Coordinates of C-alpha atoms in Angstrom, one line a residue:
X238 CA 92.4 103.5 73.2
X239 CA 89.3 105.3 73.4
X240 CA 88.5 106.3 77.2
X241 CA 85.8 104.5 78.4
X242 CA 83.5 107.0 80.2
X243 CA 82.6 105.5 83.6
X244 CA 78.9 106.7 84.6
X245 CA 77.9 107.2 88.0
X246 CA 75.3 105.4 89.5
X247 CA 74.0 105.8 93.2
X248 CA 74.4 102.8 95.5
X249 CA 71.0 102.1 97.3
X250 CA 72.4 102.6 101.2
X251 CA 70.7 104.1 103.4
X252 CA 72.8 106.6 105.9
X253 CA 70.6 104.3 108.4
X254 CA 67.3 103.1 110.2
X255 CA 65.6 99.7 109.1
X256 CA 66.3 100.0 105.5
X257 CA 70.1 100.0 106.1
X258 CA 70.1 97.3 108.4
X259 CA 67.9 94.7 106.1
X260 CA 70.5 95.6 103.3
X261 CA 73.4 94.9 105.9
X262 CA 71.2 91.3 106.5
X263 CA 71.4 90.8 103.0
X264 CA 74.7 92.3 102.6
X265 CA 73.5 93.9 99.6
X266 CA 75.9 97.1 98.8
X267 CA 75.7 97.9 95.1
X268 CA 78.7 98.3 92.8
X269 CA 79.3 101.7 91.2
X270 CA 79.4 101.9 87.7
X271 CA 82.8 102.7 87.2
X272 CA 84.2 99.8 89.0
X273 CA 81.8 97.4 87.7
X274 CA 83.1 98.5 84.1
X275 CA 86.4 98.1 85.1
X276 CA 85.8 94.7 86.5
X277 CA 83.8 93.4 83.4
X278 CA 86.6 94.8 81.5
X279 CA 88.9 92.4 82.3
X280 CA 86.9 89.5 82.8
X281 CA 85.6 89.7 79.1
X282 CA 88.9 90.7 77.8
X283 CA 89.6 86.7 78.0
X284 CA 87.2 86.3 74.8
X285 CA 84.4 84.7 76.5
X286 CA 81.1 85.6 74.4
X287 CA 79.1 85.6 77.9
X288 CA 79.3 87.1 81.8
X289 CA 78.0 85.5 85.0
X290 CA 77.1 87.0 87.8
X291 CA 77.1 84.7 91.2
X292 CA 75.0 87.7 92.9
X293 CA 73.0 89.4 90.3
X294 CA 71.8 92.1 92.2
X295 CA 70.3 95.1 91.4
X296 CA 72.3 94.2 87.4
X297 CA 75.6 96.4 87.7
X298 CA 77.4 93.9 86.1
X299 CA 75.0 93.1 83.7
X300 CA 74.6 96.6 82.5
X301 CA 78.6 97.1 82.1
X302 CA 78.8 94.1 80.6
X303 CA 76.4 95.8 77.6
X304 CA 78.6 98.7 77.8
X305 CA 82.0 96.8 77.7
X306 CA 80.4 94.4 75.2
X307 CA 79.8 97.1 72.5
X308 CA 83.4 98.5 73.3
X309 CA 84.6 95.1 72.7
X310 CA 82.0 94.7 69.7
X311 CA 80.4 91.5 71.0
X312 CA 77.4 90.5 72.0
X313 CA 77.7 89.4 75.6
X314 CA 74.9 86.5 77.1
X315 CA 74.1 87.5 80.6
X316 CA 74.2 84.5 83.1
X317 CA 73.5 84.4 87.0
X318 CA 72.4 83.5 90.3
X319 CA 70.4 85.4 92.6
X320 CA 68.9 84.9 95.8
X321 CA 66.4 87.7 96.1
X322 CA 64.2 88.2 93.2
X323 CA 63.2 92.2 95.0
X324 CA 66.7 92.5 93.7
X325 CA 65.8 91.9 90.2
X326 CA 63.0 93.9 90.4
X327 CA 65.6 96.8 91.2
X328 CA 68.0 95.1 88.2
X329 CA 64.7 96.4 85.9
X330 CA 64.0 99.7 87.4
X331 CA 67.8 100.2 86.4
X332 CA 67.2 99.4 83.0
X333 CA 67.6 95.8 82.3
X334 CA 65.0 93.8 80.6
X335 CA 63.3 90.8 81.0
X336 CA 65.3 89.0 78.6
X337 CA 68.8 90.4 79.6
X338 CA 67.1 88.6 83.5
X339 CA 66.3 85.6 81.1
X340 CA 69.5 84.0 82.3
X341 CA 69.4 84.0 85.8
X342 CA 68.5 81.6 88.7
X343 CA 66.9 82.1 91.7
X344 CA 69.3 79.9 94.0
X345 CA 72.2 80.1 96.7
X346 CA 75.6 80.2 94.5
X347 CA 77.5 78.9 97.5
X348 CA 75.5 76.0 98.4
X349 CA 74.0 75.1 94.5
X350 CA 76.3 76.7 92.2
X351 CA 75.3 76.1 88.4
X352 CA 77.3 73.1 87.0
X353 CA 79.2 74.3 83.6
X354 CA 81.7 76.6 83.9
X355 CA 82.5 80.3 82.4
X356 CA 85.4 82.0 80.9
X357 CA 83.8 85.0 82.1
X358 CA 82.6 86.0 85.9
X359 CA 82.6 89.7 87.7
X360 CA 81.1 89.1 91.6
X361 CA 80.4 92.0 94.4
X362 CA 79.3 89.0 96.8
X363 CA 76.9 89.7 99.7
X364 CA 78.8 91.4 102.4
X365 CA 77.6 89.2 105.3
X366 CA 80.1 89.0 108.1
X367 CA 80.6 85.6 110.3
X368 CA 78.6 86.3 113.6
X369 CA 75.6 87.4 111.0
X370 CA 75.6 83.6 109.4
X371 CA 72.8 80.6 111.2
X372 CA 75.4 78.3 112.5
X373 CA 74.3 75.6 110.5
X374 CA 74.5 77.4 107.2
X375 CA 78.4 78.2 108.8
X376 CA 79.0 74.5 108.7
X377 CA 77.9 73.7 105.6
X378 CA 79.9 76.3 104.3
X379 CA 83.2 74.9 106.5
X380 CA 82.2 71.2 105.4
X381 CA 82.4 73.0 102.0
X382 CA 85.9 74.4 101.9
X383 CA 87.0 71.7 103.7
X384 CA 86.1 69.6 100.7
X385 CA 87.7 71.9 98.4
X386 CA 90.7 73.0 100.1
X387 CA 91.5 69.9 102.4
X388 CA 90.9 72.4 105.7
X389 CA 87.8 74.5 106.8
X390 CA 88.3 77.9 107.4
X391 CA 88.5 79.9 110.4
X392 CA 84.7 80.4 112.1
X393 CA 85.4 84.6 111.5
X394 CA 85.1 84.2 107.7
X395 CA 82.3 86.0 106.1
X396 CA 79.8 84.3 103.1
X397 CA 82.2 86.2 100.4
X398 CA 84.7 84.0 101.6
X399 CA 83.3 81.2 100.0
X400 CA 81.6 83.3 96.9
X401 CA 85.2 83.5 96.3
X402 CA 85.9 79.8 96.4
X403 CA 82.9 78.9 94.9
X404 CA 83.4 81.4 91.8
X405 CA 87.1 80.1 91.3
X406 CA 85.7 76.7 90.8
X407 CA 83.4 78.0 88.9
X408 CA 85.8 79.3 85.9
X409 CA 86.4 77.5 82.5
X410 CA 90.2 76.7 81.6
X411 CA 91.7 80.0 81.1
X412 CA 88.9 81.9 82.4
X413 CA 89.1 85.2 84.3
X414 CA 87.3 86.1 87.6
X415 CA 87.1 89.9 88.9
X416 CA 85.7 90.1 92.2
X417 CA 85.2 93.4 94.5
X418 CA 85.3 91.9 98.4
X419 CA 86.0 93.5 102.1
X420 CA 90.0 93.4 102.9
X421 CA 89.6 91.2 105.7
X422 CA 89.5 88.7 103.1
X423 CA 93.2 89.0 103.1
X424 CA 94.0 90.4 106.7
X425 CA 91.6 87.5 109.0
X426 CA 93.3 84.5 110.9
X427 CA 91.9 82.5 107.9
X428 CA 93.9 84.5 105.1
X429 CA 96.8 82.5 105.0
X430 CA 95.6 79.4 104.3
X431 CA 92.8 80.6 101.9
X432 CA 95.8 82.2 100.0
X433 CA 97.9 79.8 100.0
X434 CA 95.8 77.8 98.2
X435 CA 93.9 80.2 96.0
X436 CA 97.8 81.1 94.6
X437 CA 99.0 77.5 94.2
X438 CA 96.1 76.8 91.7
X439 CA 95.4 80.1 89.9
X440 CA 97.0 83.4 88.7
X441 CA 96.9 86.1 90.7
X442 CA 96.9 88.9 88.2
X443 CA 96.3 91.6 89.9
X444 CA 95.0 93.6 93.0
X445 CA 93.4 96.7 93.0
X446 CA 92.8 98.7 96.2
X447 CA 91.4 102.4 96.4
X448 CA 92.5 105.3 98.9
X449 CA 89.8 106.1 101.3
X450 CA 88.5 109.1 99.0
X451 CA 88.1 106.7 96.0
X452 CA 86.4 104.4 98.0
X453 CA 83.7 102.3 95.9
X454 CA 81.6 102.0 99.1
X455 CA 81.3 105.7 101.0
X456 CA 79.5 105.3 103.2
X457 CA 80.0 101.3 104.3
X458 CA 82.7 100.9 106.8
X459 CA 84.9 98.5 104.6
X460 CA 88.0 98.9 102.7
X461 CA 87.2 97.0 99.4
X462 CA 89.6 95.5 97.1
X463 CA 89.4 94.2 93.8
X464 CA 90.8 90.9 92.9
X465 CA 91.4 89.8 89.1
X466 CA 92.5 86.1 88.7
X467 CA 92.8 83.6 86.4
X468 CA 92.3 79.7 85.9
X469 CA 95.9 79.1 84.6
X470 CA 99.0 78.3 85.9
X471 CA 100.3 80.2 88.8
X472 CA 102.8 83.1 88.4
X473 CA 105.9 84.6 90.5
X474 CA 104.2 88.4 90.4
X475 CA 101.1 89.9 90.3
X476 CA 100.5 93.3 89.6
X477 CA 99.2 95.9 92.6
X478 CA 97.5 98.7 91.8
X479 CA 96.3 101.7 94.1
X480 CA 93.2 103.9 92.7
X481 CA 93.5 108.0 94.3
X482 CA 90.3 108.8 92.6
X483 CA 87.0 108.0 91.8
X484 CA 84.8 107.8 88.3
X485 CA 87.9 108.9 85.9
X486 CA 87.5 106.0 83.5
X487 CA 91.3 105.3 84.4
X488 CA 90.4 101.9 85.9
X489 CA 88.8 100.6 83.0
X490 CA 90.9 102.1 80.3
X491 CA 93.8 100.0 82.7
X492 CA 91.9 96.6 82.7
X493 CA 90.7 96.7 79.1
X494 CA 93.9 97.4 77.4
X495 CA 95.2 94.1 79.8
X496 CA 97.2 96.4 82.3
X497 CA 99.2 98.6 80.2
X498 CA 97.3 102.0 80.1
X499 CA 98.3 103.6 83.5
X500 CA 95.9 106.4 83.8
X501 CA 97.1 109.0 86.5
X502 CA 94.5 108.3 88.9
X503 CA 96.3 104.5 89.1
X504 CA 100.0 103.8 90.7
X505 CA 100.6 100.2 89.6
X506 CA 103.6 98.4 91.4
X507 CA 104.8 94.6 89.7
X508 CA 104.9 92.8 93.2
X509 CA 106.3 89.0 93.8
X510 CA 104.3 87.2 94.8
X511 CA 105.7 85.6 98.3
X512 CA 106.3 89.3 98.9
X513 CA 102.5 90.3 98.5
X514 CA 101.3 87.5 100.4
X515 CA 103.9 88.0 103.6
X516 CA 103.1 91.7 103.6
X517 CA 99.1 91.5 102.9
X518 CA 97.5 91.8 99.7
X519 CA 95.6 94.6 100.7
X520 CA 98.9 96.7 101.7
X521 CA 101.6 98.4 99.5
X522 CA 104.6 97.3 98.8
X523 CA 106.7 98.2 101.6
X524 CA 110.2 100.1 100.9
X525 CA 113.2 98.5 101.4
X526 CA 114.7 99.3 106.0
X527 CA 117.8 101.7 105.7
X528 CA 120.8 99.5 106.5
X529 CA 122.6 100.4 109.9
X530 CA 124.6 97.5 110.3
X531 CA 124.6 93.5 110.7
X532 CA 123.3 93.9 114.1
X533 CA 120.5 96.0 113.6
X534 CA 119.3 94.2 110.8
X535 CA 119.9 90.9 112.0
X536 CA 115.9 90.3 113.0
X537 CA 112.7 92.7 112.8
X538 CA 112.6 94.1 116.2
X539 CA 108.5 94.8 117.4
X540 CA 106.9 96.4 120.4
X541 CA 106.7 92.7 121.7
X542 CA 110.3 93.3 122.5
X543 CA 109.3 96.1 125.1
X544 CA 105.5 95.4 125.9
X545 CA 103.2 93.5 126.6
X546 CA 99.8 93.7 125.1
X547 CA 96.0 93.6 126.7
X548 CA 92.7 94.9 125.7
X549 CA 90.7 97.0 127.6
X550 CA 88.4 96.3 130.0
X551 CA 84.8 94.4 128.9
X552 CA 82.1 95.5 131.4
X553 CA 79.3 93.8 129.2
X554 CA 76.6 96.5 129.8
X555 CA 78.5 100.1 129.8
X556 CA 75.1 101.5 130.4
X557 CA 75.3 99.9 133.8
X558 CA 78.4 99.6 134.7
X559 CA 80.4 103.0 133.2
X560 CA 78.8 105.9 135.0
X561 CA 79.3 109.6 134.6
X562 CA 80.2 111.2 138.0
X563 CA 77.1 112.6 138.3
X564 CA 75.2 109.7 138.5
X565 CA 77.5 108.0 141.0
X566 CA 76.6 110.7 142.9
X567 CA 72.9 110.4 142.7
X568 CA 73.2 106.9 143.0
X569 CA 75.1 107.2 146.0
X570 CA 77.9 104.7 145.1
X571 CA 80.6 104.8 147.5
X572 CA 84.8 105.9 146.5
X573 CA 85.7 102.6 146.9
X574 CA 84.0 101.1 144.3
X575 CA 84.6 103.2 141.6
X576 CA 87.4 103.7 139.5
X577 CA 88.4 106.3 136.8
X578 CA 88.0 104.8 133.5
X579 CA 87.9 105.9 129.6
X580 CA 85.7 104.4 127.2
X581 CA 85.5 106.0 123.6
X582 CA 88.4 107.2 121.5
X583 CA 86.3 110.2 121.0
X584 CA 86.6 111.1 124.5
X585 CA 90.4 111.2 124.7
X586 CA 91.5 113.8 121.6
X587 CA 95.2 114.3 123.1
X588 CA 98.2 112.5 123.1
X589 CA 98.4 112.5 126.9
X590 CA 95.2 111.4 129.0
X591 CA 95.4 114.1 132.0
X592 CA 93.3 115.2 135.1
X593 CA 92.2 117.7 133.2
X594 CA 90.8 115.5 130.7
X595 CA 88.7 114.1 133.1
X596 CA 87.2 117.4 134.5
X597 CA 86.4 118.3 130.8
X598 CA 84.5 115.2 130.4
X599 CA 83.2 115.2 133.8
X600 CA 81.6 119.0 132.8
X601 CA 80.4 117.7 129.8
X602 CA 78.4 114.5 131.6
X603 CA 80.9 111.7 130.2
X604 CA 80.9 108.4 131.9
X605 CA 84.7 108.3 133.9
X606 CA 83.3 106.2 136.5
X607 CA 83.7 102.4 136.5
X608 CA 81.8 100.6 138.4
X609 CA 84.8 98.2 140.2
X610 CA 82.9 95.3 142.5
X611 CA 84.5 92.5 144.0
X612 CA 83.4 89.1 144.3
X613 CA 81.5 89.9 147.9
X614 CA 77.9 88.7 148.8
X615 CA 75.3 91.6 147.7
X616 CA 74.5 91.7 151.1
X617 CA 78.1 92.9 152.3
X618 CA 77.9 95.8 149.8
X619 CA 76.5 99.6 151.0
X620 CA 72.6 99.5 150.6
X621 CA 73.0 102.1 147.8
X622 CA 75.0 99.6 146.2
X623 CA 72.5 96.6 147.0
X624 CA 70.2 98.8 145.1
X625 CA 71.4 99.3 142.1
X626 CA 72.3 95.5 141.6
X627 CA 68.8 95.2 142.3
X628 CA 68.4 97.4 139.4
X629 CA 70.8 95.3 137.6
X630 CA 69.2 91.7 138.3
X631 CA 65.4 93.6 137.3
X632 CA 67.2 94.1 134.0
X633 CA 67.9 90.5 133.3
X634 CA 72.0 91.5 132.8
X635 CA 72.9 88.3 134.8
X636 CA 72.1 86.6 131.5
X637 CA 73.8 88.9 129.1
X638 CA 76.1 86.6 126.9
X639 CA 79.1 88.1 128.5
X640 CA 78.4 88.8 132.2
X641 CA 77.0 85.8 132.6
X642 CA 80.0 84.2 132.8
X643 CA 81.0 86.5 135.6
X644 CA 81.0 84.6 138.8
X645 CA 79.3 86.5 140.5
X646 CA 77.8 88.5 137.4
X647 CA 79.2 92.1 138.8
X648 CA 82.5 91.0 139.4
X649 CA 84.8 93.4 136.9
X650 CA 87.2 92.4 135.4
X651 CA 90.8 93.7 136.5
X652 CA 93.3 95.4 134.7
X653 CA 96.6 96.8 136.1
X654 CA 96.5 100.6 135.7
X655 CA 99.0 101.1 132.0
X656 CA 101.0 103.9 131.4
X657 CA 100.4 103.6 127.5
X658 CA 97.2 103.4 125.4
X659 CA 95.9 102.6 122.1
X660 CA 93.3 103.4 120.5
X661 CA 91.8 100.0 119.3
X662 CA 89.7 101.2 115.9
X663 CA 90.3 104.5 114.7
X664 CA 91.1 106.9 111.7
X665 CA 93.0 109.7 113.2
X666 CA 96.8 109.9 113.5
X667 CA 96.8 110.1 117.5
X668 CA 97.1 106.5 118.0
X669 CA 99.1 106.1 120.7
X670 CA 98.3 108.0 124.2
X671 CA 100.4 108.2 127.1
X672 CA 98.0 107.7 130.9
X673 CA 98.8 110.4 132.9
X674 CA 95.4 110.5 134.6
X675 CA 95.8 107.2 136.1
X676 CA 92.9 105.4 134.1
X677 CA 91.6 102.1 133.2
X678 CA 90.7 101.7 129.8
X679 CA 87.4 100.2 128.3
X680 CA 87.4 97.8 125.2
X681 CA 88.0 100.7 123.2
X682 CA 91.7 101.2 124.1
X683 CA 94.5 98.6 124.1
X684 CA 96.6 98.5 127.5
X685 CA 100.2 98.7 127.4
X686 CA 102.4 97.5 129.5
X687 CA 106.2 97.9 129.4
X688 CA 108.1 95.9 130.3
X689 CA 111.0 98.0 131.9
X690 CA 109.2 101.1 134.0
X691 CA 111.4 103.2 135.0
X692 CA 110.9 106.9 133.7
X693 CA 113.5 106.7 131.5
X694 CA 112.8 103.6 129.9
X695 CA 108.9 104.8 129.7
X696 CA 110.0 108.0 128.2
X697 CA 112.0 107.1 125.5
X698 CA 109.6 103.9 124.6
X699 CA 106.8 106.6 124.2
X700 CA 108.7 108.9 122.0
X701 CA 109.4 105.8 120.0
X702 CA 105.7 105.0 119.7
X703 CA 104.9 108.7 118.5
X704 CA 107.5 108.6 115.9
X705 CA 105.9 109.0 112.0
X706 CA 107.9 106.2 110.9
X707 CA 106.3 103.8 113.9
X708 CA 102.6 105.0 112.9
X709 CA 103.6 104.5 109.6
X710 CA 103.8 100.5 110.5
X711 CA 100.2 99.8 112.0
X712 CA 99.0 99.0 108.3
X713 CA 101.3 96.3 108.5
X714 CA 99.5 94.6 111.5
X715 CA 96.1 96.0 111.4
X716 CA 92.6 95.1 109.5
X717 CA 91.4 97.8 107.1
X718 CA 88.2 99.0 107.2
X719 CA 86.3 102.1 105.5
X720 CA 87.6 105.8 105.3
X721 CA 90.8 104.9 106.1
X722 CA 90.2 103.1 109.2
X723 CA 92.7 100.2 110.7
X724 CA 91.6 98.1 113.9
X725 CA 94.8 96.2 115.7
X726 CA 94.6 93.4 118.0
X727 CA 96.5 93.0 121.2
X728 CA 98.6 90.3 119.7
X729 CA 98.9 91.8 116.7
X730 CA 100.2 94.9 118.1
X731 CA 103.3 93.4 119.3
X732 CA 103.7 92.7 116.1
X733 CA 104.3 96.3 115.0
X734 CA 107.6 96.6 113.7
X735 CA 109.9 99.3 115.0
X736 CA 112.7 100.8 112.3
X737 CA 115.5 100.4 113.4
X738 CA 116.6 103.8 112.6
X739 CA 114.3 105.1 115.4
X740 CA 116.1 102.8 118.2
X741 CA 119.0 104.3 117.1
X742 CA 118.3 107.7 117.0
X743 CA 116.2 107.4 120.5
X744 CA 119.1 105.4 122.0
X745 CA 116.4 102.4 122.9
X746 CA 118.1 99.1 123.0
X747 CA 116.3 95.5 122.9
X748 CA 116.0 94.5 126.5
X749 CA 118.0 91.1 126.5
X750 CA 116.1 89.3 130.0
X751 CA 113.2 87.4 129.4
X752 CA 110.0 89.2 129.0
X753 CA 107.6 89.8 132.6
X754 CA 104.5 89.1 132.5
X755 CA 102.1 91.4 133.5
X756 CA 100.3 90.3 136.9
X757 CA 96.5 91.7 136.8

C-alpha cells in the first residue's frame, strides 16, 4: 500500500496567558494531522460515502477526510456539529471552504444531537473536565446517560464522556466511530460502568495509545488515546496498539489497510477483552507473574497488606498557612506553633527527606514551616499570632471553600508524622521517599503508614517500595496524564501490587494480624 504522508499541522495552544485558558474553557485542543488521517482512515474504511464531525473545530477531520477520500477514491460529504462558529472561521483560514462548512450545525451535539445516523464519525471532543461544567448542564448530562445506560455516571466525568455516548448512538448499523479522548476516560471511578456497557453493545476494535514523545497533544497535560469501535456485535479481543513516534504515516498506513500494515513506529498486541478492561484500556498488556509456588500465587498481594494510606495535609491557603523560615521569623510566630513540613515534589529531589534537605530549602527561601494552630480562642494565642489571623480574617480566608469548614477556620488539620512518602503527581522515577527529617507532608505527597514499625520491618518495606519491578506497577493503579505523568490516590495506592518475587527475595512476609489503624 502506498504510504500515506501524514502532514504536520500546528495545534493553536498557547504555552499560556488568557488565550490558553479560553481554549481550556472551550476545551478546544486541535488534532494533528497525522492522527486525524489515521482516525478518518478507519472510520471511512467501512464504505460510508460521508464523515461527521460531532465537534467541527478548526476542520482537521474534515480536511483528512479530503485526503483519505482521494486515497480511497471517493468523494466524501462533510457532516457536523459545532458550537462555536470562531472555530469555523479558523476551519477556513485552514483551508476549507464554504461549501465543504455547508454541512454543519451550529448546535450542542450532547444535548441536540442530529437525528439520522452515519456509517462514518471521527470526534476529538471538547476537553472540558467535571468541576469546569454549570451544574445544571452536569445534570442534564447525568439525566442523559442515565437514560441511555440505565445509571448516571460518576459527578468527575468530563463533557467527552458523553460525546462518547452521544457519538455511539449516533452510528448507523455497522458503522465505525474513531474518537481521540483523555485516558481518564478509562482510569475514573466512572470507567467501569461506562465500559461495561459500551463493550456489551459495540465492538471494541481497537485502542491506540502513544508514548509520551508521540504524544498528539505536547504541550496539554493529558495522555490521549484513540478509540476505534464499531456498531456490531461485540467481540472477545480487541486489538491494542502503542505509537513510539510521531508523523511517520505508520498510523494511518495501520488503520487504512484494516490493521494489518504494522509500521515500526506501532507495537500492536491482540488483547481479550475481560483482560483489557480488568487491567485498563489505557495500559499494556501486563506479562504473565513468575510462578514461585501455590502459596505465593494464591492472591495478589498489595501495599494494603503493609500500609495504610493518607494524603497529605490540605491547609487551604498555602500562602498563609506554609511559611518559609524567614518569615516565621519576621512574623514572630512562636516554636510551638509551627511544624516542619514539605509541600512540592520539586522541593524534595532525593530518595530520603533529611535535615539537610531542609537547610538547603531553608537557604534558598522555601516554605518548611507549617503553620500548626489548635482549636484555642484567638485571644489565648501570642499577640504576634493574634496578628497575623487578623491578617488572615482581613483576607476573607474564613470563607475559602475549604477552610471554611474548619471549626475554627485555623485549626490544621493533623497528620501523624509518616516514615514513607509519595509523591502524589509526578513524572520522575523517585516516587517513593523515605522521612528522615521528621516532616509532615502537604497535599502534594501521600503519607504512609506501616503498619508494623519496627526498623526492621520499615527497612525492608522501603527497599521493597524502591524496587524497579514495584515502580514498574504504579501504571496499574494510577491515572495518566501528559508527558508521561501518573497521579495515584490514597486508596488506590494500596492497591499497588507487589511481585511476589520481591517478597521473596527481600524476605518480607504478609503480616497475618488484622491491619491497625492509623490514629491521627
Amino acid at each position: 500500500m502506498t504510504r500515506l504522508v501524514a502532514r504536520q499541522q500546528a495545534q493553536r495552544i498557547p504555552a499560556a496567558g488568557p488565550e490558553r485558558e479560553a481554549l481550556r474553557q472551550k476545551g478546544q485542543f486541535w488534532t494533528p494531522a497525522w492522527v486525524a488521517e489515521a482516525m478518518v482512515g478507519y472510520a471511512l474504511l467501512g464504505g460510508a460515502d460521508h464523515l461527521f464531525d460531532p465537534a467541527v473545530g478548526a476542520g482537521a477531520f474534515f480536511r483528512a477526510a479530503q485526503i483519505i477520500g482521494t486515497q480511497l477514491g471517493r468523494n466524501v460529504t462533510l457532516l457536523g456539529t459545532e458550537v462555536d462558529p470562531l472555530a469555523l472561521v479558523e476551519a477556513r483560514q485552514n483551508g476549507l471552504t464554504a461549501d465543504d462548512l455547508a454541512g454543519v450545525l451550529i448546535q450542542d451535539f450532547t444535548l441536540h444531537a442530529p437525528e439520522r445516523r452515519y456509517g462514518a464519525i471521527a470526534a476529538n471532543p471538547p476537553y472540558i473536565r467535571h468541576h469546569r461544567l454549570p451544574r445544571e448542564r452536569k445534570a442534564q448530562l447525568q439525566v442523559y446517560s442515565r437514560q441511555l445506560i440505565g445509571a448516571a455516571l460518576d459527578g468527575r466525568a468530563g463533557l467527552h464522556n458523553y460525546f462518547l455516548l452521544r457519538a455511539l448512538e449516533s452510528l448507523d448499523e455497522n458503522g465505525r466511530l474513531a474518537i481521540i479522548l483523555p485516558a481518564d476516560t478509562c482510569e475514573g471511578t466512572f470507567a467501569p460502568l461506562l465500559w461495561r456497557w459500551i463493550t456489551e453493545h459495540y465492538c471494541l476494535e481497537a485502542v491506540v495509545s502513544f508514548a509520551p514523545e508521540a504524544g498528539p497533544f505536547p504541550t496539554v497535560d493529558t495522555n490521549a488515546l484513540i478509540f476505534l469501535l464499531r456498531h456490531a456485535p461485540p467481540q472477545s479481543t480487541c486489538l491494542w496498539a502503542r505509537c513510539s513516534q510521531a508523523a511517520t504515516g505508520d498510523l494511518t498506513d495501520w488503520t487504512v489497510s484494516g490493521f494489518q500494515t504494522v509500521g515500526r513506529s506501532l507495537t500492536v498486541y491482540q488483547r481479550q477483552l475481560d483482560e483489557a478492561l480488568a487491567t485498563g484500556l489505557s495500559r499494556a498488556p501486563q506479562p504473565p507473574q513468575p510462578q514461585h509456588g501455590a502459596a505465593e500465587t494464591s492472591r495478589q498481594v498489595t501495599l494494603g497488606d503493609f500500609a495504610t494510606v493518607m494524603r497529605g495535609i490540605a491547609t487551604g491557603a498555602n500562602d498563609f498557612f506554609f511559611l518559609s523560615q524567614r518569615q516565621a521569623q519576621e512574623l514572630a510566630i512562636p516554636a510551638q506553633f509551627l511544624r516542619p513540613a514539605v509541600g512540592r515534589t520539586r522541593d524534595v529531589q532525593e530518595a530520603i527527606i533529611t535535615s539537610d534537605t531542609l537547610r538547603r530549602l531553608n537557604m534558598k527561601g522555601r516554605p518548611t514551616q507549617l503553620l500548626a494552630l489548635d482549636g484555642r480562642a484567638p485571644a489565648e494565642f501570642p499577640v504576634s499570632v493574634q496578628a497575623y489571623l487578623a491578617e488572615g480574617m482581613a483576607r476573607g480566608l474564613p470563607m475559602k471553600s475549604l477552610i471554611s469548614t474548619r471549626k475554627p477556620w485555623y485549626k490544621m488539620e493533623r497528620r501523624v508524622v509518616p516514615p514513607i512518602l509519595f509523591a502524589y503527581l509526578g513524572r520522575r522515577n523517585i516516587r517513593f521517599i523515605r522521612n528522615s527529617a521528621g516532616v509532615l507532608p502537604l497535599t502534594g505527597f501521600l503519607c504512609i503508614y506501616p503498619h508494623a514499625t519496627d526498623a526492621a520491618s520499615l527497612e525492608r518495606l522501603w527497599r521493597i517500595l524502591q524496587h524497579p519491578a514495584t515502580l514498574a506497577n504504579l501504571p496499574l493503579v494510577g491515572k495518566s496524564y501528559g508527558s508521561g505523568a501518573i497521579k495515584v490516590e490514597p486508596r488506590a495506592l494500596e492497591r499497588l501490587p507487589i511481585p511476589a518475587f520481591v517478597l521473596r527475595d527481600l524476605e518480607l512476609s504478609v503480616p497475618e494480624l488484622p491491619r491497625q489503624a492509623v490514629l491521627l
